[in-house]
Amino acid sequence: MATMRAVDIKGGKGGIDALFINDQTPRPNIDHAKALVKIKAFGLNRMDLLQREGKYPVPPQAPATLGVEFSGTIEELASESESGFKKGDAVFGLAYGGAYAEYIAVSTHMLVHKPDELSWEEAAGIPETWITALQAMYMIGEFSQGKTILWHAGASGVSIAGQQLSVGNGAAAVFATTRSDEKCDFCVKQLGATAAYNTTTTDWAAEVLKATDGKGVDIIVDYIGPETFAADLRAAAKDARIVNLAALSGPKLKESSEAPDFSAFVRKRLRYEGSSLRSRDEDYQGRLRNHLVDHALEKFKKGEFKVHIEKVFPWTEIQDAQRLMESNQTKGKIICTI
């Protein structure tokens, strides 16, 4: 059996110190529409930390190895692969898992040809965050040119992508929230947000209403959950879509939090919808891949969209890379190179 090197976890789950490079990991086989890709770089995501600890619901088709986004070159193609790909192509893509490794087996429906204008590191930082942002904007939030949108956790990977997508695709106004003035400045000056609000010092919902002449915003993308729920209802416009992607403030409403006004659902005809990406089937993820190509790829080539990278590590320093992610001090992607 062919083997490869891959990041593994001693005991199957544990702390950062449990991560190590296992040089006896079975190399994946391909079938149907899959390609075998030799990985050049991979991106870190917060789900990786949860999966390492055994706290993330991993899809049944995912390998045990961490990682969902990568860049590299095609080594082999199965018989049902998309016709646009060939051996040797430089690609980047999204997978159900397995990216912290030398090789990955992935559906060609989730691969994109890497433009020459992008480095391997930049390409590896695109798939998870940019596709998640596109899903929240278009497939859930029903974004169209001229709408207003707000991105919570404005310096997170998904919101960095989302603000650029919103500006680049014709939003009337783009707002963001963060927990520091420095990150607010980053959203406005580097990403093009109309305004950004520090949630620790500002009633951001009141500021959004003031900035929109009392109308509120058409789309809110929320990862915080209970802590922002009531303010989301205040800041939302009529017929708004609130897209919830995580609950970083915990799974339950707290007594100390602002009490939500549930009449807003009826008065404003609101839709509050939760969503995920990794659990979606291949067809759904393939449609999102097409959104990425349609709405972002040319702008990456022209330099209008930028992959903001916080730091690049050699993959042998995966423990340090995950420690940096766990610190919550970043304003961009953490990338590992092989």
Short mmCIF file of N, CA and C in Angstrom, two decimals, residues 247-329:
data_model
loop_
_atom_site.label_atom_id
_atom_site.label_comp_id
_atom_site.label_asym_id
_atom_site.label_seq_id
_atom_site.Cartn_x
_atom_site.Cartn_y
_atom_site.Cartn_z
N ALA A 247 -22.09 29.91 16.26
CA ALA A 247 -22.55 30.47 17.54
C ALA A 247 -21.35 30.63 18.46
N LEU A 248 -20.47 31.57 18.10
CA LEU A 248 -19.24 31.75 18.85
C LEU A 248 -19.48 32.26 20.26
N SER A 249 -20.65 32.84 20.53
CA SER A 249 -20.95 33.31 21.88
C SER A 249 -21.66 32.23 22.71
N GLY A 250 -21.72 31.01 22.18
CA GLY A 250 -22.35 29.92 22.91
C GLY A 250 -23.66 29.50 22.29
N PRO A 251 -24.19 28.34 22.67
CA PRO A 251 -25.39 27.81 22.03
C PRO A 251 -26.72 28.35 22.54
N LYS A 252 -26.71 29.08 23.67
CA LYS A 252 -27.98 29.49 24.29
C LYS A 252 -27.98 30.98 24.59
N LEU A 253 -29.19 31.58 24.56
CA LEU A 253 -29.36 32.97 24.96
C LEU A 253 -29.04 33.11 26.44
N LYS A 254 -28.35 34.18 26.78
CA LYS A 254 -27.97 34.41 28.18
C LYS A 254 -28.87 35.47 28.81
N GLU A 255 -29.10 35.34 30.10
CA GLU A 255 -29.97 36.29 30.80
C GLU A 255 -29.41 37.70 30.75
N SER A 256 -28.10 37.83 30.70
CA SER A 256 -27.47 39.15 30.69
C SER A 256 -27.56 39.84 29.33
N SER A 257 -27.93 39.07 28.29
CA SER A 257 -27.98 39.64 26.94
C SER A 257 -29.23 40.49 26.76
N GLU A 258 -29.19 41.34 25.74
CA GLU A 258 -30.36 42.12 25.36
C GLU A 258 -31.51 41.17 25.00
N ALA A 259 -32.71 41.47 25.48
CA ALA A 259 -33.86 40.62 25.17
C ALA A 259 -34.30 40.84 23.72
N PRO A 260 -34.41 39.76 22.94
CA PRO A 260 -34.81 39.93 21.54
C PRO A 260 -36.29 40.29 21.41
N ASP A 261 -36.58 41.17 20.47
CA ASP A 261 -37.96 41.57 20.18
C ASP A 261 -38.49 40.70 19.05
N PHE A 262 -39.21 39.65 19.40
CA PHE A 262 -39.66 38.69 18.40
C PHE A 262 -40.72 39.26 17.46
N SER A 263 -41.32 40.39 17.84
CA SER A 263 -42.30 40.99 16.93
C SER A 263 -41.63 41.46 15.65
N ALA A 264 -40.31 41.64 15.69
CA ALA A 264 -39.58 42.08 14.49
C ALA A 264 -39.72 41.08 13.35
N PHE A 265 -39.85 39.80 13.67
CA PHE A 265 -40.00 38.78 12.62
C PHE A 265 -41.23 39.05 11.77
N VAL A 266 -42.31 39.44 12.42
CA VAL A 266 -43.55 39.71 11.69
C VAL A 266 -43.55 41.11 11.11
N ARG A 267 -43.17 42.11 11.93
CA ARG A 267 -43.19 43.50 11.46
C ARG A 267 -42.29 43.71 10.25
N LYS A 268 -41.13 43.07 10.27
CA LYS A 268 -40.15 43.28 9.20
C LYS A 268 -40.11 42.14 8.17
N ARG A 269 -40.94 41.12 8.40
CA ARG A 269 -40.96 39.96 7.49
C ARG A 269 -39.56 39.38 7.34
N LEU A 270 -38.92 39.08 8.48
CA LEU A 270 -37.53 38.64 8.48
C LEU A 270 -37.41 37.14 8.24
N ARG A 271 -36.28 36.76 7.66
CA ARG A 271 -35.91 35.34 7.59
C ARG A 271 -34.57 35.18 8.30
N TYR A 272 -34.55 34.34 9.32
CA TYR A 272 -33.32 34.01 10.05
C TYR A 272 -32.99 32.56 9.73
N GLU A 273 -31.90 32.34 9.05
CA GLU A 273 -31.61 30.99 8.54
C GLU A 273 -30.19 30.57 8.87
N GLY A 274 -30.06 29.38 9.40
CA GLY A 274 -28.75 28.81 9.66
C GLY A 274 -28.26 28.02 8.47
N SER A 275 -26.94 27.93 8.33
CA SER A 275 -26.40 27.17 7.22
C SER A 275 -25.01 26.65 7.55
N SER A 276 -24.58 25.66 6.78
CA SER A 276 -23.23 25.11 6.89
C SER A 276 -22.77 24.78 5.48
N LEU A 277 -21.50 24.49 5.34
CA LEU A 277 -20.94 24.19 4.02
C LEU A 277 -20.41 22.77 3.94
N ARG A 278 -19.65 22.35 4.92
CA ARG A 278 -18.95 21.07 4.82
C ARG A 278 -19.89 19.88 4.73
N SER A 279 -21.08 20.00 5.31
CA SER A 279 -22.04 18.89 5.29
C SER A 279 -22.85 18.82 4.00
N ARG A 280 -22.66 19.78 3.10
CA ARG A 280 -23.44 19.81 1.87
C ARG A 280 -22.96 18.75 0.88
N ASP A 281 -23.88 18.32 0.01
CA ASP A 281 -23.50 17.29 -0.96
C ASP A 281 -22.65 17.89 -2.08
N GLU A 282 -22.08 17.01 -2.89
CA GLU A 282 -21.14 17.42 -3.92
C GLU A 282 -21.77 18.33 -4.97
N ASP A 283 -23.02 18.08 -5.29
CA ASP A 283 -23.70 18.91 -6.29
C ASP A 283 -23.84 20.35 -5.78
N TYR A 284 -24.24 20.51 -4.52
CA TYR A 284 -24.39 21.84 -3.93
C TYR A 284 -23.04 22.55 -3.89
N GLN A 285 -22.01 21.83 -3.45
CA GLN A 285 -20.69 22.45 -3.39
C GLN A 285 -20.18 22.80 -4.78
N GLY A 286 -20.53 21.98 -5.77
CA GLY A 286 -20.13 22.28 -7.14
C GLY A 286 -20.76 23.57 -7.65
N ARG A 287 -22.02 23.81 -7.28
CA ARG A 287 -22.67 25.06 -7.67
C ARG A 287 -21.99 26.26 -7.01
N LEU A 288 -21.53 26.08 -5.79
CA LEU A 288 -20.81 27.15 -5.12
C LEU A 288 -19.45 27.38 -5.77
N ARG A 289 -18.79 26.31 -6.22
CA ARG A 289 -17.54 26.47 -6.97
C ARG A 289 -17.77 27.35 -8.19
N ASN A 290 -18.92 27.14 -8.86
CA ASN A 290 -19.24 27.95 -10.03
C ASN A 290 -19.48 29.42 -9.66
N HIS A 291 -20.10 29.66 -8.50
CA HIS A 291 -20.27 31.04 -8.01
C HIS A 291 -18.91 31.71 -7.82
N LEU A 292 -17.96 30.95 -7.28
CA LEU A 292 -16.61 31.49 -7.07
C LEU A 292 -15.98 31.90 -8.40
N VAL A 293 -16.11 31.03 -9.40
CA VAL A 293 -15.56 31.33 -10.71
C VAL A 293 -16.26 32.54 -11.33
N ASP A 294 -17.59 32.59 -11.20
CA ASP A 294 -18.37 33.66 -11.83
C ASP A 294 -18.18 35.02 -11.17
N HIS A 295 -18.12 35.04 -9.83
CA HIS A 295 -18.16 36.31 -9.10
C HIS A 295 -16.81 36.78 -8.57
N ALA A 296 -15.78 35.93 -8.63
CA ALA A 296 -14.53 36.32 -7.98
C ALA A 296 -13.27 36.08 -8.79
N LEU A 297 -13.23 35.05 -9.62
CA LEU A 297 -11.95 34.63 -10.20
C LEU A 297 -11.29 35.73 -11.03
N GLU A 298 -12.05 36.40 -11.89
CA GLU A 298 -11.46 37.45 -12.73
C GLU A 298 -10.94 38.60 -11.88
N LYS A 299 -11.63 38.89 -10.79
CA LYS A 299 -11.19 39.99 -9.92
C LYS A 299 -9.91 39.61 -9.18
N PHE A 300 -9.73 38.32 -8.88
CA PHE A 300 -8.44 37.88 -8.33
C PHE A 300 -7.33 38.09 -9.36
N LYS A 301 -7.61 37.72 -10.60
CA LYS A 301 -6.60 37.86 -11.65
C LYS A 301 -6.18 39.32 -11.83
N LYS A 302 -7.14 40.22 -11.72
CA LYS A 302 -6.87 41.65 -11.92
C LYS A 302 -6.32 42.34 -10.67
N GLY A 303 -6.29 41.61 -9.57
CA GLY A 303 -5.81 42.21 -8.33
C GLY A 303 -6.85 43.01 -7.58
N GLU A 304 -8.11 42.96 -8.03
CA GLU A 304 -9.18 43.71 -7.36
C GLU A 304 -9.59 43.04 -6.06
N PHE A 305 -9.51 41.72 -6.02
CA PHE A 305 -9.73 40.96 -4.79
C PHE A 305 -8.38 40.47 -4.28
N LYS A 306 -8.22 40.46 -2.96
CA LYS A 306 -6.95 40.08 -2.36
C LYS A 306 -7.16 39.03 -1.28
N VAL A 307 -6.29 38.04 -1.28
CA VAL A 307 -6.27 37.07 -0.18
C VAL A 307 -5.36 37.63 0.91
N HIS A 308 -5.94 38.02 2.02
CA HIS A 308 -5.16 38.60 3.11
C HIS A 308 -4.58 37.45 3.95
N ILE A 309 -3.28 37.32 3.93
CA ILE A 309 -2.60 36.25 4.65
C ILE A 309 -1.91 36.81 5.88
N GLU A 310 -2.24 36.26 7.03
CA GLU A 310 -1.63 36.69 8.29
C GLU A 310 -0.20 36.15 8.40
N LYS A 311 -0.03 34.85 8.13
CA LYS A 311 1.29 34.25 8.25
C LYS A 311 1.34 32.93 7.52
N VAL A 312 2.50 32.61 6.96
CA VAL A 312 2.74 31.33 6.30
C VAL A 312 3.73 30.53 7.14
N PHE A 313 3.38 29.27 7.41
CA PHE A 313 4.24 28.36 8.16
C PHE A 313 4.64 27.18 7.28
N PRO A 314 5.84 26.61 7.47
CA PRO A 314 6.07 25.28 6.91
C PRO A 314 5.18 24.30 7.67
N TRP A 315 4.67 23.29 6.99
CA TRP A 315 3.67 22.43 7.65
C TRP A 315 4.24 21.64 8.82
N THR A 316 5.57 21.54 8.90
CA THR A 316 6.19 20.90 10.05
C THR A 316 5.97 21.71 11.33
N GLU A 317 5.54 22.98 11.18
CA GLU A 317 5.25 23.83 12.33
C GLU A 317 3.74 23.98 12.53
N ILE A 318 3.01 22.90 12.25
CA ILE A 318 1.54 22.94 12.33
C ILE A 318 1.07 23.28 13.74
N GLN A 319 1.81 22.87 14.76
CA GLN A 319 1.40 23.22 16.13
C GLN A 319 1.42 24.73 16.33
N ASP A 320 2.48 25.38 15.87
CA ASP A 320 2.57 26.84 16.00
C ASP A 320 1.47 27.53 15.19
N ALA A 321 1.17 26.97 14.01
CA ALA A 321 0.12 27.56 13.16
C ALA A 321 -1.23 27.51 13.86
N GLN A 322 -1.55 26.37 14.47
CA GLN A 322 -2.83 26.26 15.17
C GLN A 322 -2.85 27.11 16.44
N ARG A 323 -1.72 27.27 17.09
CA ARG A 323 -1.68 28.16 18.26
C ARG A 323 -2.00 29.59 17.86
N LEU A 324 -1.46 30.02 16.73
CA LEU A 324 -1.76 31.37 16.26
C LEU A 324 -3.25 31.52 15.97
N MET A 325 -3.86 30.54 15.34
CA MET A 325 -5.29 30.61 15.06
C MET A 325 -6.09 30.65 16.36
N GLU A 326 -5.68 29.86 17.33
CA GLU A 326 -6.39 29.79 18.60
C GLU A 326 -6.31 31.09 19.38
N SER A 327 -5.31 31.94 19.09
CA SER A 327 -5.12 33.19 19.81
C SER A 327 -6.15 34.25 19.46
N ASN A 328 -6.85 34.08 18.33
CA ASN A 328 -7.87 35.04 17.87
C ASN A 328 -7.28 36.43 17.62
N GLN A 329 -6.01 36.51 17.27
CA GLN A 329 -5.36 37.80 17.04
C GLN A 329 -5.14 38.10 15.55
#
